[in-house]
GROMACS .gro file of C-alpha atoms in nm:
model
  276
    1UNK     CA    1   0.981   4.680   2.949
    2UNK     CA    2   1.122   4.756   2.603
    3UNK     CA    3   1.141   5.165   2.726
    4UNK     CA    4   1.350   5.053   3.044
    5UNK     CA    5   1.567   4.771   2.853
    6UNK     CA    6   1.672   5.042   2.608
    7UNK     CA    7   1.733   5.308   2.840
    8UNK     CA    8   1.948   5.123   3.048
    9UNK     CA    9   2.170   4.978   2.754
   10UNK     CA   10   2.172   5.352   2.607
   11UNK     CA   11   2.327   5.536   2.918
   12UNK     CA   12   2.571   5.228   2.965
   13UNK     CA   13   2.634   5.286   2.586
   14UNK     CA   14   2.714   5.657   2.628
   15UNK     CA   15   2.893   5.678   2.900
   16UNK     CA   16   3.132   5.438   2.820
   17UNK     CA   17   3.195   5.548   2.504
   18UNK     CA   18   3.196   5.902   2.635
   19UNK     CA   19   3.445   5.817   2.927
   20UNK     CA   20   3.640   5.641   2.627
   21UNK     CA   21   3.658   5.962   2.433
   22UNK     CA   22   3.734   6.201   2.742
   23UNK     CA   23   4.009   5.990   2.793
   24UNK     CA   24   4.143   5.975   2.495
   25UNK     CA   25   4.144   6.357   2.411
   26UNK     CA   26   4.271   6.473   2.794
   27UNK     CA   27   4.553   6.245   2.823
   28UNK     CA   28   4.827   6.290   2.611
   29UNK     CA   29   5.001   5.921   2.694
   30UNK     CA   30   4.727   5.777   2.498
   31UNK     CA   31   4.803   5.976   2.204
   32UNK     CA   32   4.922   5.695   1.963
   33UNK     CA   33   4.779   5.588   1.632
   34UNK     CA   34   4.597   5.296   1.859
   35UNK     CA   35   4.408   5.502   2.077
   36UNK     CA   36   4.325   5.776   1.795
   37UNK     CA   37   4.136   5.449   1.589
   38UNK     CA   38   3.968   5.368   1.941
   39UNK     CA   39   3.887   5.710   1.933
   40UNK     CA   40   3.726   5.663   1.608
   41UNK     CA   41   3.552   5.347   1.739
   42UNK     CA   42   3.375   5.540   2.010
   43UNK     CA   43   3.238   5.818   1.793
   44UNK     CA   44   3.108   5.534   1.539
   45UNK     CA   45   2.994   5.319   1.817
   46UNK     CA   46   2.779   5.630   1.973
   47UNK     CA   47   2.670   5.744   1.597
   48UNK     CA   48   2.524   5.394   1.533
   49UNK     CA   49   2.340   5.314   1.881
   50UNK     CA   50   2.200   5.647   1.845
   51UNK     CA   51   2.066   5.603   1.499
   52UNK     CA   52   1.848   5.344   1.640
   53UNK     CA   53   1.743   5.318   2.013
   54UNK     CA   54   1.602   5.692   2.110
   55UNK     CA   55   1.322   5.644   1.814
   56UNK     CA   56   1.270   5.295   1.952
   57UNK     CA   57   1.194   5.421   2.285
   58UNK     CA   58   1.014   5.659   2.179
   59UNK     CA   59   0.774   5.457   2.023
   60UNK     CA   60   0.790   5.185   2.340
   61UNK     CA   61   0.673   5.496   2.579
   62UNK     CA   62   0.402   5.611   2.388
   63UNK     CA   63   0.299   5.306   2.279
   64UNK     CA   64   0.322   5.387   1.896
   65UNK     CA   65   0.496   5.242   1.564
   66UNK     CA   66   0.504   5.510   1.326
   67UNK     CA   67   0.815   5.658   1.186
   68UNK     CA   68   0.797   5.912   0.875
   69UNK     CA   69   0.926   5.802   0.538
   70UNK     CA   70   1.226   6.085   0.543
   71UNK     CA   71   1.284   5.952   0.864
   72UNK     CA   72   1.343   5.609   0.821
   73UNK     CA   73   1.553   5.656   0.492
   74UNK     CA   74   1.725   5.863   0.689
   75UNK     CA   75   1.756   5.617   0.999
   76UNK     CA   76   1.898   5.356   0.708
   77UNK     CA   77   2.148   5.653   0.617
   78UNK     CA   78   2.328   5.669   0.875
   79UNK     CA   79   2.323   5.321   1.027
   80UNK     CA   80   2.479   5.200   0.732
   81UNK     CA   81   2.734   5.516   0.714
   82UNK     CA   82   2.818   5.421   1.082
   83UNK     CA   83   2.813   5.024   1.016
   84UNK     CA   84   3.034   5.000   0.730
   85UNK     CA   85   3.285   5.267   0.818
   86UNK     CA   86   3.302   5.055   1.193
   87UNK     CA   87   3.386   4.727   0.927
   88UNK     CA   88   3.655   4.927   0.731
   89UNK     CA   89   3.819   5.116   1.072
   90UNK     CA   90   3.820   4.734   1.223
   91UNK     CA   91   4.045   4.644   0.924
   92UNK     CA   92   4.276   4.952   0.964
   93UNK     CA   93   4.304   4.839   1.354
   94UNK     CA   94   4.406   4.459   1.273
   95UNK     CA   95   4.673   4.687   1.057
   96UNK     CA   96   4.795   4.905   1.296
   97UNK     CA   97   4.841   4.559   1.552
   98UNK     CA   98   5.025   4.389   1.269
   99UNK     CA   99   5.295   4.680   1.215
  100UNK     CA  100   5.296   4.731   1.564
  101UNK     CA  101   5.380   4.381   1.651
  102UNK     CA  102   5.547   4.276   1.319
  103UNK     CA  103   5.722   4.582   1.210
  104UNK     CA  104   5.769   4.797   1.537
  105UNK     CA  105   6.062   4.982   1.391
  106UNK     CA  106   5.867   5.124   1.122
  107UNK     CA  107   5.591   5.177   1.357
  108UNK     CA  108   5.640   5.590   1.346
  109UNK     CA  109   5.702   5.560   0.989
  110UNK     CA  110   5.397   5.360   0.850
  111UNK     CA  111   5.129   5.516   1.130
  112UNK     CA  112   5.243   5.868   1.138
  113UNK     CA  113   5.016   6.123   1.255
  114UNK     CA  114   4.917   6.223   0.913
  115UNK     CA  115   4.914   5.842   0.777
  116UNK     CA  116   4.635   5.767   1.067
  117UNK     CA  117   4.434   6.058   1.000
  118UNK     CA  118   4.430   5.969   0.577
  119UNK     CA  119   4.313   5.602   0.715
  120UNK     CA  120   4.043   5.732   0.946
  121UNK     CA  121   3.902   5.962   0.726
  122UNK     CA  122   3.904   5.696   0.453
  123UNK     CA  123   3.759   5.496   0.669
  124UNK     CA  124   3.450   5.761   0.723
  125UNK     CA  125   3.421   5.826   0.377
  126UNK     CA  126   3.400   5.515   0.275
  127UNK     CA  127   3.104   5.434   0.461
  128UNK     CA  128   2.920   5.768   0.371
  129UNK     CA  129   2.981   5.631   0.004
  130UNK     CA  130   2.859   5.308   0.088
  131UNK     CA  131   2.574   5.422   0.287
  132UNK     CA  132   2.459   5.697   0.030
  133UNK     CA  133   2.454   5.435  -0.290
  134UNK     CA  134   2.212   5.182  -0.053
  135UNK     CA  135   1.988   5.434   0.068
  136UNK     CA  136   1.917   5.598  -0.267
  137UNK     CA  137   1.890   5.251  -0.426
  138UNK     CA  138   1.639   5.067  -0.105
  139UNK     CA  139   1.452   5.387  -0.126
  140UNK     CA  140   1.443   5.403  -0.519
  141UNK     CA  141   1.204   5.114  -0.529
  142UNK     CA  142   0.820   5.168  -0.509
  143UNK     CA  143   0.680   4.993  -0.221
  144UNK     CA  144   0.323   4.835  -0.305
  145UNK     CA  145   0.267   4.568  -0.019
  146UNK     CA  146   0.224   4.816   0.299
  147UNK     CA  147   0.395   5.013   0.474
  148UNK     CA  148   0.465   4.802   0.781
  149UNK     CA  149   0.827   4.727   0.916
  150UNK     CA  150   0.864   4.444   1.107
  151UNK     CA  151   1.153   4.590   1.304
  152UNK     CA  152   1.249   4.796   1.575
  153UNK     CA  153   1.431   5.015   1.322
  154UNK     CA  154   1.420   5.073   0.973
  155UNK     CA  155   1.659   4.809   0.772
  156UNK     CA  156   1.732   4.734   0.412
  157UNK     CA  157   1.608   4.378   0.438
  158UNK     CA  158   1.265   4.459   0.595
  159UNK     CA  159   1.234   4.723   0.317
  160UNK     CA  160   1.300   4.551   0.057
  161UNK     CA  161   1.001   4.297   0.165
  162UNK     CA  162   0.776   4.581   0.094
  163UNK     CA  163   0.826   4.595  -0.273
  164UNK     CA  164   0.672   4.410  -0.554
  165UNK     CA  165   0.877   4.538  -0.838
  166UNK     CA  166   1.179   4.364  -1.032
  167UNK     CA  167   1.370   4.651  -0.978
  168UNK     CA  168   1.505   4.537  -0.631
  169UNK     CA  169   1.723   4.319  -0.795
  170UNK     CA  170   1.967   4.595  -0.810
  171UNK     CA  171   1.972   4.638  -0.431
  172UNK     CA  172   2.020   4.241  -0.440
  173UNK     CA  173   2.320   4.284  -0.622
  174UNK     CA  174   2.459   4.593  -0.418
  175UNK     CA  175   2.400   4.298  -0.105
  176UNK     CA  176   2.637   4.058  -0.255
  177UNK     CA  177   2.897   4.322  -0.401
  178UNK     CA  178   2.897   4.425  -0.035
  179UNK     CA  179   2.923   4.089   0.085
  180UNK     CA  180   3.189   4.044  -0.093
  181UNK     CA  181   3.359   4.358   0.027
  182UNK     CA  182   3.326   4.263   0.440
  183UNK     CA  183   3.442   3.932   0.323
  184UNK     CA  184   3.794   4.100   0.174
  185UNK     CA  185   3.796   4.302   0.485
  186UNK     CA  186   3.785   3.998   0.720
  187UNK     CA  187   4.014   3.784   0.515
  188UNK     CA  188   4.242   4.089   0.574
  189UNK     CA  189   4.209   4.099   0.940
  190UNK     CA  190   4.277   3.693   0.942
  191UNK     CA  191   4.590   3.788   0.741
  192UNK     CA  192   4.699   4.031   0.987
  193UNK     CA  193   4.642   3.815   1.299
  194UNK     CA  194   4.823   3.509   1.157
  195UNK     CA  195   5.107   3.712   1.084
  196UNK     CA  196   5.101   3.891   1.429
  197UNK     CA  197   5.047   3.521   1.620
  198UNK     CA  198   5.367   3.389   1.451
  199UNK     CA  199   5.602   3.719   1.508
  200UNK     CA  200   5.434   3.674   1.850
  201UNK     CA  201   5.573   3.342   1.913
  202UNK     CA  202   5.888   3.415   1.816
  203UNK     CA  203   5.896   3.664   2.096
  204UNK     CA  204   6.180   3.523   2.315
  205UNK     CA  205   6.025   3.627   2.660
  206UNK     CA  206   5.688   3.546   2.811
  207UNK     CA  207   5.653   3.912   2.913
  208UNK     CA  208   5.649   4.048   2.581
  209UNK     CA  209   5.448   3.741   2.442
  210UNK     CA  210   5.208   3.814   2.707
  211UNK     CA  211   5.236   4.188   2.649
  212UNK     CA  212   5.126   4.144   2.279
  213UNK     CA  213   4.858   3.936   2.248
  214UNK     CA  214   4.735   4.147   2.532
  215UNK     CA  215   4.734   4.440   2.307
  216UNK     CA  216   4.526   4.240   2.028
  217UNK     CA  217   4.282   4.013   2.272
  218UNK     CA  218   4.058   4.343   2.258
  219UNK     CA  219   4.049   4.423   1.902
  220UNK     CA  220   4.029   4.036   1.826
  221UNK     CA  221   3.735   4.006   2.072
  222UNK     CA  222   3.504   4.305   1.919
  223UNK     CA  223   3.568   4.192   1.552
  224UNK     CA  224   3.468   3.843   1.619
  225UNK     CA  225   3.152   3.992   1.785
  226UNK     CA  226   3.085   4.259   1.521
  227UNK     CA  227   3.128   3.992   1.247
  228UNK     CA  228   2.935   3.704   1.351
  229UNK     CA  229   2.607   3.889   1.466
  230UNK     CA  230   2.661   4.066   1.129
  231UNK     CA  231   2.674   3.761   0.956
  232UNK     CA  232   2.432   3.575   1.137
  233UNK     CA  233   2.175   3.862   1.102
  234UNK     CA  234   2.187   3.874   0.711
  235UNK     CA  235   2.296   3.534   0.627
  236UNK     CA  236   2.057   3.304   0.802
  237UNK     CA  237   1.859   3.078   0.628
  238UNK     CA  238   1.503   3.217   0.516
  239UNK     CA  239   1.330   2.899   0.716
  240UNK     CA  240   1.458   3.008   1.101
  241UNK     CA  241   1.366   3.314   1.015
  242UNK     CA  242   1.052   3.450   1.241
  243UNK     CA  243   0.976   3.766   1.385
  244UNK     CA  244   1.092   3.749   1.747
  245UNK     CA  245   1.392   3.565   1.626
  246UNK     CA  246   1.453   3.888   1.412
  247UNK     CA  247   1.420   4.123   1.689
  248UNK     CA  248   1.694   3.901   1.867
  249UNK     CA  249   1.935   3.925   1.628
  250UNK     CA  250   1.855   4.279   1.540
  251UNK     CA  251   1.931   4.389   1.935
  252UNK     CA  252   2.253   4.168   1.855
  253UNK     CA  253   2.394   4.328   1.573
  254UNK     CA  254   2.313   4.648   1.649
  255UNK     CA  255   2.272   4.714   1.968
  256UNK     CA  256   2.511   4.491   2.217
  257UNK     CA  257   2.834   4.560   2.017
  258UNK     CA  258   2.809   4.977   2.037
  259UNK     CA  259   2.790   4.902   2.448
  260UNK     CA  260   3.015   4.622   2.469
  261UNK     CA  261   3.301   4.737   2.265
  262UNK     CA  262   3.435   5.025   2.523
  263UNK     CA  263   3.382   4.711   2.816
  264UNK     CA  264   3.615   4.502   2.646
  265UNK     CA  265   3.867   4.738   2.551
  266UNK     CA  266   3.916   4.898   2.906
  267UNK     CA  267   3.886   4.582   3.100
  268UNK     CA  268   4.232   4.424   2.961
  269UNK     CA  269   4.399   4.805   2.885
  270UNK     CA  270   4.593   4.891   3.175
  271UNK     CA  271   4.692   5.217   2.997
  272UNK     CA  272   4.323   5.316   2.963
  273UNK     CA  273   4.207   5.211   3.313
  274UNK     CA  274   4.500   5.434   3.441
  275UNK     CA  275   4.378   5.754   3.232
  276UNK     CA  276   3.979   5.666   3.334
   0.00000   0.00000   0.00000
């Protein structure tokens, strides 16, 4: 059941987010600084579903757990590399709405073609930074009580359960410096969207009110779902915590977004659907 679940939400994952891509790159219409960050998207929303599923169904069809140490440090590698760098490009994408919406006469100026590649690749390197400093920190730590991960995949919480010594009070801390972090990053994207709703308003015909909140009803909808599975997967209390409820929210989190996001977009873009 697990093997057949995955499957299914794999393919659906990859070919959306491949038809996204093929898009994208063949038609020139859609090459704007808001397409090139949905471009981004894809890539990071393929990276991060594949980080995790194939191993999991590998395991589901041949009935087996294991998972060598290299390879689940380096399963937490790159989740985290594409995780984070999906939070920061988010950000950049409530910014590119906001000039586009608030400023469009300084549109070509602010997101030129150099501009949005600086942003993307910040965007990437940022979360290889981010990822690197976790993994060699979670995997630092000696781990004295088993060697049993209560997870689909391997995850910096579940490690960290493992270990007996004091010395995972440094990953503790890199936890709440990153909290702290996707916090500033959605209290940016709030920003952004309050400013957009009010130029938006001002908008003197329905057309182009209706024209830009469709633009941002995509974007708005995939944050909101990235950030509260997020949120709810690492931030729920300790006592509704249980093992099934984990898987749950682990499938939430990291699974459901990677194949939703490429839905949502396409459904309301009329540019897209034309292209597909």
């Amino acid at each position: 059941l697990h093997f057949w679940l995955f499957l299914a939400i794999y393919l659906a994952a990859l070919l959306a987010n491949g038809l996204i891509i093929t898009a994208i790159a063949c038609d020139h219409h859609l090459h704007t600084p808001m397409y090139f960050f949905l471009l981004n998207l894809s890539f990071l929303d393929l990276g991060s579903i594949s980080t995790t599923l194939p191993k999991a169904m590998a395991n589901s069809l041949w009935d087996t757990r294991d998972i060598s140490y290299a390879g689940c440090a380096t399963q937490v590698f790159f989740f985290l590399l594409f995780l984070s760098a999906e939070c920061c490009l988010l950000t950049i994408m409530a910014y590119d709405r906001y000039v586009a919406i608030c400023k469009p006469l300084h549109y070509g100026t602010l997101l030129g073609s150099r501009a949005c590649v600086h942003m993307a690749a910040a965007a990437w390197g940022g979360g290889f930074l981010y990822a690197l400093v976790h993994t060699a920190n979670a995997f630092s730590v000696p781990l004295c009580r088993g060697n049993v991960v209560d997870q689909f995949f391997c995850e910096i919480p579940q490690i960290l359960k493992l270990s007996c010594s004091q010395s995972y009070l440094r990953e503790v801390g890199l936890i709440v410096v990153s909290i702290f972090v996707f916090f500033v990053c959605f209290i940016f994207i709030v920003l952004s969207y309050v400013q957009i709703f009010r130029a938006a308003f001002r908008i003197p015909s329905q057309q182009g009110r209706h024209k830009a909140f469709s633009t941002c009803v995509p974007h708005l909808s995939i944050v909101s779902l990235f950030l509260s599975t997020g949120m709810f997967a690492y931030l729920k209390p300790p006592s509704i915590s249980s093992l099934s409820l984990d898987l749950v929210v682990a499938v939430l989190y990291a699974v459901v977004p990677p194949a939703l996001n490429p839905l949502i977009y396409s459904m309301r873009n009329q540019e897209l659907k034309e292209a597909l």
